[in-house]
Coordinates of N, CA and C in Angstrom, one line a residue:
Q251 N 0.7 -1.2 0.0 CA -0.3 0.0 0.1 C 0.8 1.1 0.3
A252 N 2.1 1.1 0.6 CA 2.8 2.6 0.8 C 3.1 2.8 -0.7
C253 N 3.7 1.8 -1.4 CA 4.3 2.2 -2.3 C 3.2 2.5 -3.2
D254 N 2.0 1.9 -3.5 CA 1.0 2.4 -4.3 C 0.7 4.2 -3.7
A255 N 0.7 4.3 -2.5 CA 0.6 5.6 -2.1 C 1.7 6.9 -2.8
L256 N 2.7 6.2 -2.7 CA 3.7 7.1 -3.1 C 3.8 7.3 -4.3
G257 N 3.4 6.4 -4.9 CA 3.3 6.7 -6.7 C 2.2 7.4 -6.9
Q258 N 1.2 7.4 -6.2 CA 0.0 8.3 -6.7 C 0.4 9.5 -6.0
F259 N 1.3 9.8 -5.1 CA 1.5 11.4 -4.9 C 2.7 11.6 -5.7
Y260 N 3.6 11.0 -6.4 CA 4.1 11.3 -7.5 C 3.3 11.8 -8.6
A261 N 2.2 10.9 -9.1 CA 1.5 10.9 -9.9 C 0.7 12.5 -9.9
S262 N 0.2 13.2 -8.7 CA -0.4 13.9 -8.5 C 0.4 15.0 -8.6
Q263 N 1.9 15.2 -8.8 CA 3.1 16.1 -9.3 C 3.3 15.9 -10.6
Q264 N 2.8 15.1 -11.1 CA 3.0 14.8 -12.7 C 4.7 14.4 -13.0
R265 N 5.1 13.8 -11.6 CA 6.6 13.2 -11.8 C 6.3 11.7 -12.0
W266 N 6.0 11.4 -13.6 CA 5.9 10.1 -14.0 C 6.6 9.1 -13.7
A267 N 8.4 9.5 -14.0 CA 9.1 8.1 -13.9 C 9.1 7.8 -12.6
E268 N 9.0 8.8 -11.7 CA 9.2 8.3 -10.1 C 7.9 7.7 -9.7
A269 N 6.5 8.1 -10.3 CA 5.4 7.4 -10.2 C 5.5 5.9 -10.5
A270 N 5.9 5.7 -11.7 CA 5.8 4.3 -11.9 C 6.9 3.4 -11.9
A271 N 8.2 4.0 -11.1 CA 9.0 3.1 -10.1 C 8.1 2.4 -9.0
A272 N 7.3 3.5 -8.4 CA 6.9 3.2 -7.3 C 5.9 2.4 -7.4
H273 N 5.0 2.7 -8.7 CA 3.9 1.9 -8.7 C 4.5 0.4 -9.2
A274 N 5.5 0.3 -9.8 CA 6.2 -1.1 -10.4 C 6.4 -1.7 -8.7
M275 N 7.0 -1.3 -7.8 CA 7.2 -2.1 -6.5 C 6.1 -2.4 -6.0
A276 N 5.0 -1.7 -6.1 CA 3.7 -2.1 -5.8 C 2.9 -3.2 -6.3
A277 N 3.2 -3.0 -7.7 CA 2.7 -4.1 -8.6 C 3.6 -5.4 -8.2
K278 N 5.0 -5.5 -8.4 CA 5.4 -6.4 -7.7 C 5.1 -7.1 -6.7
A279 N 4.8 -6.0 -5.4 CA 4.2 -7.0 -4.1 C 2.9 -7.3 -4.2
A280 N 2.2 -7.0 -4.8 CA 0.9 -7.7 -4.6 C 0.5 -7.6 -6.6
P281 N 0.9 -8.9 -7.3 CA 0.5 -8.8 -8.5 C -1.2 -8.7 -8.8
E282 N -1.4 -9.7 -7.6 CA -3.0 -9.8 -8.0 C -3.8 -8.7 -7.8
N283 N -3.0 -7.6 -7.4 CA -4.0 -6.3 -7.1 C -4.0 -5.6 -8.5
P284 N -5.5 -5.6 -8.9 CA -5.6 -4.8 -10.5 C -5.5 -3.2 -10.3
V285 N -5.7 -2.8 -9.0 CA -5.6 -1.4 -8.7 C -4.4 -1.1 -8.9
Y286 N -3.2 -1.7 -8.4 CA -1.9 -1.3 -8.2 C -1.4 -1.5 -10.1
R287 N -1.7 -2.4 -10.7 CA -1.3 -2.6 -11.8 C -2.2 -1.8 -12.7
H288 N -3.2 -1.3 -12.6 CA -3.8 0.2 -13.2 C -3.2 1.4 -13.0
H289 N -2.7 1.6 -11.8 CA -2.0 2.7 -11.5 C -0.4 2.6 -12.1
Y290 N -0.1 1.5 -12.0 CA 1.1 1.4 -12.9 C 1.3 2.1 -14.5
A291 N 0.0 1.2 -14.9 CA 0.1 1.2 -16.3 C -0.3 2.9 -16.7
V292 N -1.3 3.7 -15.9 CA -1.2 5.2 -16.1 C 0.2 5.7 -16.0
A293 N 1.0 5.3 -14.9 CA 2.1 6.1 -15.2 C 3.0 5.8 -16.2
L294 N 3.3 4.3 -16.8 CA 3.8 4.2 -17.9 C 3.4 4.7 -19.0
A295 N 2.0 5.1 -19.5 CA 1.4 5.9 -20.2 C 1.7 7.0 -20.4
H296 N 1.9 7.8 -19.2 CA 2.6 9.1 -19.4 C 3.8 9.4 -19.5
E297 N 4.5 8.2 -19.3 CA 5.8 8.3 -19.8 C 6.2 8.2 -21.2
G298 N 5.0 7.6 -21.9 CA 5.1 7.3 -23.4 C 5.6 5.6 -23.4
K299 N 5.4 5.1 -22.4 CA 5.9 3.6 -22.6 C 4.5 3.1 -22.9
T300 N 3.7 3.4 -24.1 CA 2.5 2.5 -24.5 C 2.5 1.2 -24.6
R301 N 3.6 0.4 -25.2 CA 3.3 -0.9 -25.3 C 3.6 -1.5 -24.0
E302 N 4.5 -1.2 -22.9 CA 4.1 -1.8 -21.6 C 3.1 -1.3 -21.1
A303 N 2.4 0.1 -21.2 CA 1.3 0.2 -20.1 C -0.2 -0.4 -20.6
L304 N -0.3 -0.9 -22.3 CA -1.2 -1.5 -22.7 C -1.2 -3.2 -22.0
A305 N -0.2 -3.6 -21.9 CA -0.2 -4.8 -21.2 C -0.5 -4.7 -19.6
H306 N -0.1 -3.8 -18.8 CA -0.4 -3.6 -17.9 C -2.0 -3.3 -17.5
F307 N -2.4 -2.5 -18.5 CA -3.9 -2.2 -18.9 C -4.9 -3.8 -18.9
K308 N -4.2 -4.3 -19.9 CA -5.0 -5.7 -20.1 C -5.1 -6.4 -18.7
Q309 N -4.0 -6.6 -18.1 CA -4.2 -7.5 -17.0 C -4.8 -6.9 -16.2
A310 N -5.0 -5.6 -16.0 CA -5.8 -4.8 -14.8 C -7.3 -4.9 -15.2
V311 N -7.9 -4.7 -16.2 CA -8.9 -4.3 -16.5 C -9.8 -4.8 -18.2
G312 N -8.8 -5.9 -18.7 CA -9.1 -6.7 -19.9 C -8.5 -5.8 -20.7
E313 N -8.8 -6.3 -22.0 CA -8.5 -6.0 -23.7 C -9.1 -4.9 -24.2
A314 N -10.2 -4.8 -23.9 CA -11.1 -3.9 -24.5 C -11.0 -2.6 -23.7
E315 N -11.0 -2.5 -22.4 CA -10.7 -1.4 -21.2 C -9.4 -1.0 -21.6
G316 N -8.6 -2.1 -21.7 CA -7.2 -1.5 -21.6 C -6.6 -0.9 -22.9
H317 N -7.4 -1.0 -24.1 CA -7.1 -0.2 -25.1 C -7.5 1.5 -24.8
Y318 N -8.9 1.5 -24.3 CA -9.9 2.3 -24.3 C -9.0 3.6 -23.1
N319 N -8.4 2.9 -21.9 CA -7.5 3.6 -21.0 C -6.2 4.2 -21.6
L320 N -5.9 3.3 -22.5 CA -4.5 3.8 -23.2 C -5.1 5.2 -24.1

């Protein structure tokens, strides 16, 4: 939870690289948590890493919604 909260803090400041790093730790610690994976995908998308973001969006919310979110 702490890593996800830190990632959300960085995201609120548009510090996307730092947000992605924190969210990656959260997603790695709890890979079954779709919220953490979704937050990670959002940060990756803002960094311009669309291919990676799409993969995480698909796992978090499904393929169609993943494309929509991207």
